[in-house]
Tab-separated table of C-alpha atoms and ligand atoms in Angstrom:
chain	number	residue	atom	x	y	z
A	1	MET	CA	-88.080	45.689	-0.571
A	2	TYR	CA	-85.177	48.115	-0.233
A	3	ARG	CA	-87.249	51.056	-1.369
A	4	ARG	CA	-90.522	51.090	0.484
A	5	THR	CA	-92.719	52.156	-2.408
A	6	PHE	CA	-95.491	49.706	-3.146
A	7	ALA	CA	-99.040	49.197	-4.367
A	8	GLU	CA	-101.172	47.666	-1.628
A	9	ILE	CA	-103.833	45.379	-3.093
A	10	ASN	CA	-106.756	44.743	-0.760
A	11	LEU	CA	-108.213	41.338	-1.659
A	12	ASP	CA	-111.127	41.730	0.739
A	13	HIS	CA	-112.219	44.762	-1.246
A	14	LEU	CA	-111.893	42.862	-4.511
A	15	ALA	CA	-113.986	40.019	-3.076
A	16	HIS	CA	-116.561	42.569	-1.937
A	17	ASN	CA	-116.819	44.104	-5.420
A	18	ILE	CA	-117.216	40.679	-7.014
A	19	ARG	CA	-119.925	39.814	-4.486
A	20	VAL	CA	-121.777	43.015	-5.415
A	21	LEU	CA	-121.865	41.762	-9.008
A	22	GLN	CA	-122.714	38.172	-8.129
A	23	THR	CA	-125.610	39.189	-5.896
A	24	SER	CA	-126.900	41.924	-8.230
A	25	PHE	CA	-126.855	39.621	-11.270
A	26	PRO	CA	-127.463	36.078	-10.034
A	27	ASP	CA	-128.870	35.093	-13.442
A	28	ALA	CA	-126.158	36.630	-15.632
A	29	PRO	CA	-125.237	34.118	-18.363
A	30	PHE	CA	-121.609	35.166	-18.151
A	31	LEU	CA	-119.479	37.090	-15.666
A	32	CYS	CA	-116.008	37.715	-17.031
A	33	PRO	CA	-113.795	40.044	-14.981
A	34	MET	CA	-111.246	41.736	-17.216
A	35	VAL	CA	-107.736	40.985	-15.995
A	36	LYS	CA	-105.935	42.352	-19.051
A	37	ALA	CA	-103.085	44.849	-18.624
A	38	ASN	CA	-101.797	43.066	-15.532
A	39	ALA	CA	-105.305	43.152	-14.035
A	40	TYR	CA	-105.430	46.937	-14.493
A	41	GLY	CA	-102.090	47.121	-12.675
A	42	HIS	CA	-103.111	44.946	-9.711
A	43	GLY	CA	-101.158	41.797	-10.663
A	44	ASP	CA	-102.874	39.472	-13.134
A	45	VAL	CA	-101.625	36.067	-11.963
A	46	GLN	CA	-102.388	36.790	-8.317
A	47	LEU	CA	-105.806	38.245	-9.000
A	48	ALA	CA	-106.774	35.538	-11.475
A	49	ARG	CA	-105.915	32.842	-8.936
A	50	PHE	CA	-107.860	34.696	-6.268
A	51	LEU	CA	-110.871	35.306	-8.534
A	52	GLU	CA	-111.048	31.578	-9.196
A	53	THR	CA	-111.497	30.999	-5.459
A	54	LEU	CA	-114.493	33.366	-5.597
A	55	GLY	CA	-116.198	31.131	-8.146
A	56	ILE	CA	-115.200	33.108	-11.232
A	57	LYS	CA	-115.167	30.829	-14.278
A	58	HIS	CA	-114.187	33.276	-17.066
A	59	LEU	CA	-111.378	35.820	-17.310
A	60	GLY	CA	-110.753	38.395	-20.031
A	61	VAL	CA	-107.337	39.320	-21.423
A	62	CYS	CA	-106.283	41.332	-24.439
A	63	LEU	CA	-103.122	39.516	-25.514
A	64	ILE	CA	-102.355	35.871	-26.106
A	65	GLU	CA	-99.216	36.528	-24.043
A	66	GLU	CA	-101.362	37.553	-21.083
A	67	GLY	CA	-103.350	34.329	-21.354
A	68	LEU	CA	-100.179	32.258	-21.603
A	69	LEU	CA	-98.856	33.826	-18.426
A	70	LEU	CA	-102.033	32.916	-16.563
A	71	ARG	CA	-101.927	29.346	-17.841
A	72	HIS	CA	-98.234	29.092	-16.953
A	73	PHE	CA	-99.078	29.970	-13.359
A	74	GLY	CA	-101.854	27.421	-13.125
A	75	VAL	CA	-104.994	29.423	-13.862
A	76	LYS	CA	-107.697	26.952	-14.897
A	77	ALA	CA	-110.589	29.318	-15.685
A	78	GLU	CA	-111.750	29.843	-19.263
A	79	ILE	CA	-109.587	32.629	-20.681
A	80	LEU	CA	-111.062	34.874	-23.357
A	81	VAL	CA	-108.540	36.518	-25.662
A	82	PHE	CA	-109.993	39.720	-27.072
A	83	ARG	CA	-107.301	41.107	-29.367
A	84	GLY	CA	-107.396	38.742	-32.314
A	85	PHE	CA	-104.613	36.539	-33.693
A	86	ASP	CA	-102.699	35.287	-36.683
A	87	ARG	CA	-102.141	31.628	-37.649
A	88	GLU	CA	-99.386	31.156	-35.087
A	89	GLY	CA	-101.547	32.802	-32.451
A	90	ALA	CA	-104.407	30.441	-33.314
A	91	GLU	CA	-102.131	27.488	-32.595
A	92	LYS	CA	-101.150	28.887	-29.206
A	93	ILE	CA	-104.736	29.688	-28.301
A	94	ILE	CA	-105.775	26.103	-29.038
A	95	GLN	CA	-102.727	24.544	-27.399
A	96	TYR	CA	-103.368	26.457	-24.169
A	97	ARG	CA	-107.148	25.963	-24.188
A	98	MET	CA	-108.043	29.622	-24.488
A	99	THR	CA	-111.206	30.984	-26.099
A	100	PRO	CA	-110.627	33.386	-28.971
A	101	VAL	CA	-112.923	36.343	-29.523
A	102	VAL	CA	-113.067	36.199	-33.310
A	103	THR	CA	-113.338	39.495	-35.169
A	104	THR	CA	-112.348	38.786	-38.821
A	105	TRP	CA	-112.923	36.223	-41.600
A	106	GLU	CA	-109.174	35.657	-41.682
A	107	GLN	CA	-109.237	34.490	-38.068
A	108	ILE	CA	-111.940	31.961	-38.948
A	109	ASP	CA	-109.644	30.668	-41.738
A	110	HIS	CA	-106.720	30.360	-39.292
A	111	LEU	CA	-108.774	28.373	-36.806
A	112	GLU	CA	-110.156	26.051	-39.487
A	113	GLU	CA	-106.621	25.437	-40.702
A	114	VAL	CA	-105.058	24.602	-37.357
A	115	ALA	CA	-107.891	23.072	-35.285
A	116	LYS	CA	-107.702	19.291	-34.955
A	117	SER	CA	-110.873	19.086	-32.879
A	118	PRO	CA	-113.730	21.605	-32.539
A	119	VAL	CA	-112.655	24.896	-30.994
A	120	ASN	CA	-115.054	27.100	-29.026
A	121	ILE	CA	-115.142	30.754	-30.033
A	122	HIS	CA	-116.986	33.945	-29.181
A	123	LEU	CA	-117.916	36.043	-32.207
A	124	LYS	CA	-117.612	39.808	-31.979
A	125	PHE	CA	-119.784	42.386	-33.737
A	126	ASP	CA	-119.077	46.071	-34.056
A	127	THR	CA	-121.919	48.257	-32.818
A	128	GLY	CA	-120.358	51.653	-33.323
A	129	MET	CA	-116.960	51.476	-31.625
A	130	ASN	CA	-115.384	51.002	-35.077
A	131	ARG	CA	-112.393	49.198	-33.647
A	132	LEU	CA	-112.845	45.429	-33.909
A	133	GLY	CA	-115.594	43.070	-34.984
A	134	PHE	CA	-117.886	42.057	-37.816
A	135	ARG	CA	-120.484	44.437	-39.167
A	136	PRO	CA	-124.056	43.438	-38.277
A	137	GLU	CA	-124.772	43.019	-42.024
A	138	GLU	CA	-122.312	40.107	-42.028
A	139	ALA	CA	-124.330	38.100	-39.506
A	140	GLN	CA	-126.212	36.010	-42.051
A	141	LYS	CA	-123.040	34.993	-43.928
A	142	LEU	CA	-121.315	34.179	-40.649
A	143	TYR	CA	-124.242	32.085	-39.576
A	144	GLU	CA	-124.053	30.106	-42.826
A	145	ARG	CA	-120.297	29.606	-42.529
A	146	LEU	CA	-120.303	28.623	-38.866
A	147	TRP	CA	-123.586	26.787	-38.433
A	148	GLN	CA	-122.691	23.092	-38.088
A	149	ASN	CA	-119.037	23.909	-38.775
A	150	LYS	CA	-116.899	20.857	-37.962
A	151	LYS	CA	-113.959	22.861	-36.620
A	152	ILE	CA	-115.596	25.847	-34.931
A	153	ARG	CA	-118.341	26.132	-32.342
A	154	VAL	CA	-119.771	29.585	-31.680
A	155	LYS	CA	-120.494	29.722	-27.963
A	156	ALA	CA	-121.397	33.384	-27.553
A	157	LEU	CA	-121.836	36.661	-29.393
A	158	VAL	CA	-120.012	39.755	-28.296
A	159	THR	CA	-120.234	43.488	-28.678
A	160	HIS	CA	-118.795	46.461	-26.837
A	161	LEU	CA	-120.463	49.740	-25.853
A	162	TYR	CA	-118.683	52.781	-27.213
A	163	ASN	CA	-120.566	55.183	-25.009
A	164	GLY	CA	-121.290	53.100	-21.926
A	165	GLU	CA	-121.056	56.002	-19.464
A	166	ASP	CA	-124.058	57.537	-21.158
A	167	ALA	CA	-125.840	54.320	-22.032
A	168	ILE	CA	-129.188	55.380	-20.610
A	169	SER	CA	-129.533	58.656	-22.444
A	170	ASP	CA	-131.395	58.756	-25.742
A	171	GLN	CA	-129.533	61.813	-27.043
A	172	GLY	CA	-126.663	62.160	-29.528
A	173	ASN	CA	-124.130	59.311	-29.574
A	174	SER	CA	-126.111	57.434	-26.950
A	175	ALA	CA	-129.171	57.329	-29.169
A	176	ASP	CA	-126.982	55.924	-31.954
A	177	GLN	CA	-125.446	53.352	-29.602
A	178	LEU	CA	-128.841	52.217	-28.362
A	179	ARG	CA	-130.157	51.906	-31.919
A	180	ARG	CA	-127.160	49.738	-32.820
A	181	LEU	CA	-127.537	47.616	-29.675
A	182	HIS	CA	-131.182	47.094	-30.548
A	183	GLN	CA	-130.196	46.058	-34.065
A	184	ALA	CA	-127.549	43.682	-32.658
A	185	SER	CA	-130.146	42.023	-30.418
A	186	GLU	CA	-132.251	41.348	-33.487
A	187	ILE	CA	-129.459	39.868	-35.614
A	188	PHE	CA	-128.219	37.777	-32.669
A	189	LYS	CA	-131.554	35.943	-32.334
A	190	PRO	CA	-131.037	33.213	-35.005
A	191	PHE	CA	-127.813	32.104	-33.312
A	192	GLU	CA	-129.794	31.109	-30.189
A	193	ILE	CA	-126.831	31.582	-27.871
A	194	PHE	CA	-126.067	34.145	-25.175
A	195	SER	CA	-124.331	37.436	-25.855
A	196	HIS	CA	-122.189	39.738	-23.760
A	197	ALA	CA	-121.834	43.477	-24.104
A	198	LEU	CA	-121.591	45.241	-20.790
A	199	ASN	CA	-118.468	46.890	-19.371
A	200	SER	CA	-118.581	48.605	-15.975
A	201	ALA	CA	-120.464	51.638	-17.276
A	202	GLY	CA	-123.030	49.437	-19.004
A	203	ILE	CA	-123.462	47.323	-15.866
A	204	LEU	CA	-123.908	50.354	-13.618
A	205	ASN	CA	-126.403	51.921	-15.984
A	206	LEU	CA	-128.299	48.652	-16.079
A	207	LEU	CA	-128.484	48.698	-12.268
A	208	LYS	CA	-129.851	52.228	-12.487
A	209	LEU	CA	-132.496	51.259	-15.042
A	210	ARG	CA	-133.595	48.382	-12.868
A	211	LYS	CA	-133.934	50.641	-9.824
A	212	GLU	CA	-135.990	53.061	-11.868
A	213	HIS	CA	-138.165	50.157	-13.112
A	214	LYS	CA	-137.675	51.167	-16.738
A	215	ALA	CA	-138.622	48.088	-18.719
A	216	GLU	CA	-138.288	49.389	-22.285
A	217	HIS	CA	-134.621	49.929	-22.915
A	218	PRO	CA	-132.088	48.146	-25.201
A	219	LEU	CA	-129.927	47.391	-22.163
A	220	LEU	CA	-132.880	45.358	-20.880
A	221	LEU	CA	-133.681	43.685	-24.204
A	222	GLN	CA	-131.879	40.563	-23.207
A	223	ASN	CA	-129.879	39.060	-20.397
A	224	TRP	CA	-126.520	40.465	-21.490
A	225	GLY	CA	-123.353	38.848	-20.190
A	226	LEU	CA	-121.053	41.048	-18.108
A	227	ARG	CA	-117.406	42.028	-18.641
A	228	PRO	CA	-116.576	44.296	-15.709
A	229	GLY	CA	-113.168	45.911	-15.520
A	230	LEU	CA	-112.866	49.166	-13.609
A	231	MET	CA	-115.707	48.423	-11.187
A	232	ILE	CA	-114.133	45.245	-9.803
A	233	TYR	CA	-111.110	47.379	-8.942
A	234	GLY	CA	-113.423	49.653	-6.957
A	235	TYR	CA	-114.239	52.607	-9.205
A	236	ASN	CA	-117.550	53.707	-10.645
A	237	PRO	CA	-117.328	55.422	-14.031
A	238	VAL	CA	-120.943	56.605	-14.065
A	239	PRO	CA	-121.574	59.742	-12.001
A	240	GLY	CA	-124.857	59.650	-10.156
A	241	VAL	CA	-125.220	55.867	-10.043
A	242	ASN	CA	-124.914	54.494	-6.533
A	243	CYS	CA	-123.032	51.255	-6.112
A	244	ASP	CA	-121.172	50.132	-3.036
A	245	LEU	CA	-117.688	49.487	-4.456
A	246	LYS	CA	-114.452	49.417	-2.486
A	247	PRO	CA	-111.126	50.590	-3.973
A	248	VAL	CA	-108.646	47.752	-4.255
A	249	MET	CA	-105.312	49.493	-4.852
A	250	SER	CA	-103.527	52.051	-2.665
A	251	LEU	CA	-100.243	53.469	-3.933
A	252	LYS	CA	-97.915	54.087	-1.001
A	253	SER	CA	-94.380	55.116	-0.160
A	254	VAL	CA	-92.287	56.149	2.827
A	255	VAL	CA	-90.536	59.530	3.167
A	256	ASN	CA	-86.901	59.315	2.129
A	257	THR	CA	-85.670	62.559	3.732
A	258	PHE	CA	-86.889	65.941	4.897
A	259	ARG	CA	-85.293	69.168	3.574
A	260	HIS	CA	-85.481	72.535	5.323
A	261	LEU	CA	-85.847	75.369	2.804
A	262	LYS	CA	-85.449	79.102	3.400
A	263	ALA	CA	-88.155	81.355	1.934
A	264	GLY	CA	-87.268	82.024	-1.713
A	265	GLU	CA	-85.539	78.688	-2.327
A	266	THR	CA	-86.960	76.411	-5.023
A	267	VAL	CA	-87.641	72.680	-5.358
A	268	SER	CA	-86.657	70.165	-8.065
A	269	TYR	CA	-85.651	70.519	-11.738
A	270	GLY	CA	-86.251	73.941	-13.201
A	271	GLY	CA	-87.153	75.454	-9.818
A	272	THR	CA	-90.840	75.650	-10.719
A	273	TRP	CA	-91.957	75.984	-7.067
A	274	LYS	CA	-90.569	78.661	-4.755
A	275	ALA	CA	-91.009	78.584	-0.970
A	276	LYS	CA	-93.062	81.600	0.210
A	277	GLN	CA	-91.957	80.917	3.781
A	278	ASP	CA	-89.325	78.774	5.486
A	279	SER	CA	-90.590	75.329	4.536
A	280	VAL	CA	-90.230	71.626	5.239
A	281	ILE	CA	-90.160	69.434	2.162
A	282	ALA	CA	-90.630	65.648	2.262
A	283	VAL	CA	-88.749	63.793	-0.446
A	284	VAL	CA	-90.745	60.699	-1.456
A	285	PRO	CA	-89.110	57.896	-3.492
A	286	ILE	CA	-91.630	57.478	-6.290
A	287	GLY	CA	-91.544	59.233	-9.627
A	288	TYR	CA	-92.797	59.205	-13.181
A	289	ALA	CA	-90.839	56.000	-13.901
A	290	ASP	CA	-93.192	54.355	-11.387
A	291	GLY	CA	-96.267	55.664	-13.188
A	292	TYR	CA	-96.909	58.835	-11.192
A	293	HIS	CA	-97.604	61.167	-14.113
A	294	ARG	CA	-95.213	64.112	-14.441
A	295	ILE	CA	-98.074	66.337	-15.579
A	296	LEU	CA	-99.177	66.330	-11.914
A	297	SER	CA	-96.133	68.447	-10.967
A	298	ASN	CA	-97.337	71.321	-8.737
A	299	GLN	CA	-100.922	70.066	-9.241
A	300	SER	CA	-101.778	67.180	-6.966
A	301	HIS	CA	-101.833	66.212	-3.283
A	302	ALA	CA	-100.825	63.208	-1.210
A	303	LEU	CA	-101.789	61.977	2.259
A	304	PHE	CA	-99.074	62.498	4.852
A	305	ASN	CA	-99.826	61.325	8.391
A	306	GLY	CA	-103.556	61.724	7.733
A	307	VAL	CA	-103.243	65.211	6.198
A	308	ARG	CA	-103.585	66.261	2.538
A	309	VAL	CA	-100.382	68.005	1.531
A	310	PRO	CA	-99.468	69.613	-1.819
A	311	LEU	CA	-96.991	68.126	-4.243
A	312	VAL	CA	-94.447	70.820	-5.099
A	313	GLY	CA	-91.906	71.190	-7.869
A	314	ASN	CA	-91.427	69.025	-10.914
A	315	ILE	CA	-91.886	65.284	-10.481
A	316	CYS	CA	-88.602	63.469	-11.151
A	317	MET	CA	-88.049	59.994	-12.574
A	318	ASP	CA	-87.568	58.479	-9.083
A	319	TYR	CA	-88.800	61.122	-6.610
A	320	LEU	CA	-91.448	63.651	-5.886
A	321	MET	CA	-91.572	66.315	-3.204
A	322	LEU	CA	-94.331	67.338	-0.806
A	323	ASP	CA	-94.685	70.583	1.122
A	324	VAL	CA	-95.330	69.308	4.656
A	325	THR	CA	-94.601	72.617	6.418
A	326	GLU	CA	-98.052	72.924	8.013
A	327	ALA	CA	-98.434	69.206	8.691
A	328	VAL	CA	-95.278	69.099	10.832
A	329	ARG	CA	-95.391	72.610	12.321
A	330	GLY	CA	-94.281	72.636	15.966
A	331	LYS	CA	-93.353	68.932	15.889
A	332	ASP	CA	-89.996	67.202	16.132
A	333	LEU	CA	-89.262	65.651	12.717
A	334	VAL	CA	-87.882	62.567	14.470
A	335	GLN	CA	-91.460	61.442	14.976
A	336	TYR	CA	-91.945	61.373	11.193
A	337	LYS	CA	-89.068	59.008	10.539
A	338	ASP	CA	-90.344	56.341	8.113
A	339	GLN	CA	-93.551	58.292	7.684
A	340	GLU	CA	-95.912	56.602	5.225
A	341	VAL	CA	-97.256	58.649	2.322
A	342	VAL	CA	-100.328	57.667	0.291
A	343	LEU	CA	-100.233	58.801	-3.339
A	344	PHE	CA	-103.719	57.455	-3.921
A	345	GLY	CA	-106.037	55.131	-2.049
A	346	GLN	CA	-106.635	54.707	1.649
A	347	ASP	CA	-104.338	55.639	4.551
A	348	SER	CA	-104.200	54.043	7.989
A	349	PHE	CA	-106.459	56.800	9.401
A	350	GLY	CA	-109.248	55.905	6.979
A	351	ASN	CA	-108.674	58.961	4.748
A	352	PHE	CA	-109.049	58.411	1.018
A	353	LEU	CA	-107.438	60.128	-1.932
A	354	SER	CA	-108.954	58.988	-5.184
A	355	PRO	CA	-107.031	58.201	-8.363
A	356	GLU	CA	-110.086	59.741	-10.045
A	357	GLU	CA	-109.018	63.090	-8.584
A	358	LEU	CA	-105.477	62.607	-9.900
A	359	ALA	CA	-106.845	61.525	-13.277
A	360	GLY	CA	-108.872	64.730	-13.506
A	361	LYS	CA	-105.785	66.830	-12.830
A	362	ALA	CA	-103.619	64.783	-15.205
A	363	LYS	CA	-106.180	65.117	-18.054
A	364	SER	CA	-106.398	61.354	-17.877
A	365	ILE	CA	-108.848	58.675	-16.761
A	366	THR	CA	-108.921	56.364	-13.742
A	367	TRP	CA	-108.124	53.351	-15.972
A	368	GLU	CA	-104.862	55.008	-17.012
A	369	MET	CA	-103.876	55.979	-13.450
A	370	LEU	CA	-104.227	52.344	-12.328
A	371	THR	CA	-102.597	50.699	-15.339
A	372	SER	CA	-99.704	53.187	-15.255
A	373	VAL	CA	-98.371	51.942	-11.919
A	374	GLY	CA	-94.991	50.678	-13.033
A	375	GLU	CA	-93.383	47.282	-13.044
A	376	ARG	CA	-90.798	48.231	-10.454
A	377	VAL	CA	-93.498	48.970	-7.870
A	378	PRO	CA	-94.036	45.744	-5.872
A	379	ARG	CA	-97.648	44.688	-5.336
A	380	VAL	CA	-98.320	43.828	-1.691
A	381	TYR	CA	-101.452	41.737	-1.118
A	382	THR	CA	-103.533	42.268	2.025
A	383	GLY	CA	-106.798	40.860	3.338
A	384	ALA	CA	-107.919	37.561	4.758
A	385	ASP	CA	-106.807	35.574	1.715
A	386	ALA	CA	-103.490	37.283	1.042
A	387	SER	CA	-101.482	34.254	2.086
A	388	PHE	CA	-103.329	32.153	-0.515
A	389	VAL	CA	-102.236	34.551	-3.235
A	390	ILE	CA	-98.663	34.738	-2.041
A	391	GLU	CA	-98.196	31.009	-1.444
A	392	ASN	CA	-100.264	29.514	-4.241
A	393	VAL	CA	-98.883	31.060	-7.374
A	394	GLY	CA	-97.453	27.814	-8.687
A	395	GLY	CA	-96.424	26.930	-12.230
A	396	GLU	CA	-98.126	24.409	-14.504
B	1	PLP	C1	-113.838	44.349	-24.769
B	1	PLP	C2	-113.824	44.949	-23.402
B	1	PLP	N1	-114.753	44.557	-22.517
B	1	PLP	C3	-114.787	45.040	-21.266
B	1	PLP	C4	-113.876	45.993	-20.838
B	1	PLP	C5	-113.956	46.510	-19.417
B	1	PLP	O1	-114.194	47.896	-19.404
B	1	PLP	P1	-114.322	48.678	-18.033
B	1	PLP	O2	-112.982	48.708	-17.410
B	1	PLP	O3	-114.759	50.043	-18.451
B	1	PLP	O4	-115.324	47.956	-17.216
B	1	PLP	C6	-112.895	46.447	-21.737
B	1	PLP	C7	-111.930	47.451	-21.301
B	1	PLP	O5	-111.314	48.190	-21.987
B	1	PLP	C8	-112.864	45.903	-23.048
B	1	PLP	O6	-111.952	46.299	-23.943
């Protein structure tokens, strides 16, 4: 690493978050961590291999390509491919023993055409997201087509909450979502197989319902399978629901240089920040090309030697600047040589700066802050099992 900018991935925290799920839902019919989008930026091959050691048997990806990568690096777990596929994709899915989440009649045709022996599928229904999946009215026809089908075995039914954050409420969109979930539960019954529906928000709301001992609620209608994404990476998307999650990723860098500015001088392109006093500016080698959103220019903070300091001036492609005047006042700058900076996550003093805070300022969401962390930022794995991840990523 010639530029010391990296994303630290704490495997102990990931293991903790998985344990929270495993102990909270010991009877879940299905626990499928979502490792799509490079495991939300955390490194999909490494995390998939590690999740397998925690007893995880299913992993969710969006693209066939993502599944192929996992197989190439020796991941043995069942891989669910959520995005759909054409005929060629069907061949790859079968060849690499992945499980397609089927969302159209055309996909059923493709599988029947290419399958030489029965292929297991999950069948997805649309309950209001209006993105992918069969309409509930199609359930009967699907049942007739797939019941005792020689090429296709339906192993599970799938749906996705479009308003999971608000899944408990019975107002507005939430009322509509709950009505549709209720309807889905009904049409799923003849299939006599398990179904999965819950993302992190759904899971956290379910925990809340259980604590409140509310028995009559569509989330409790059946033992839904779980597809957690954000929460396994340590973030809770439902305000007001308590759950002991630990953040997995910290985005870090090391100060490149310090600049001494006279009052009135400006920083970075366009001179959008002007020093009100003689100032010390830390130049940090991470920029928007690394996924630190430019919209945060003059908006956000970072942790510098345990202190929150403001980001000043426009964020560049490869750099951003911090006003560290107060943090270093009266000190010799020599002591800050190679000073670590935390852009989000935890510093060595135990301070925490949340990507949720950055997301709020960037008019974004935590999911986007994590998945934005760029390809040229190395992922550094820490925790008791880090050596397993580093040493055991072998090819098939
Ligand atoms: C089909 C599906 N299931 C589960 C998830 C996980 O969602 P979350 O990260 O909110 O837990 C996603 C994420 O986008 C998804 O598309």
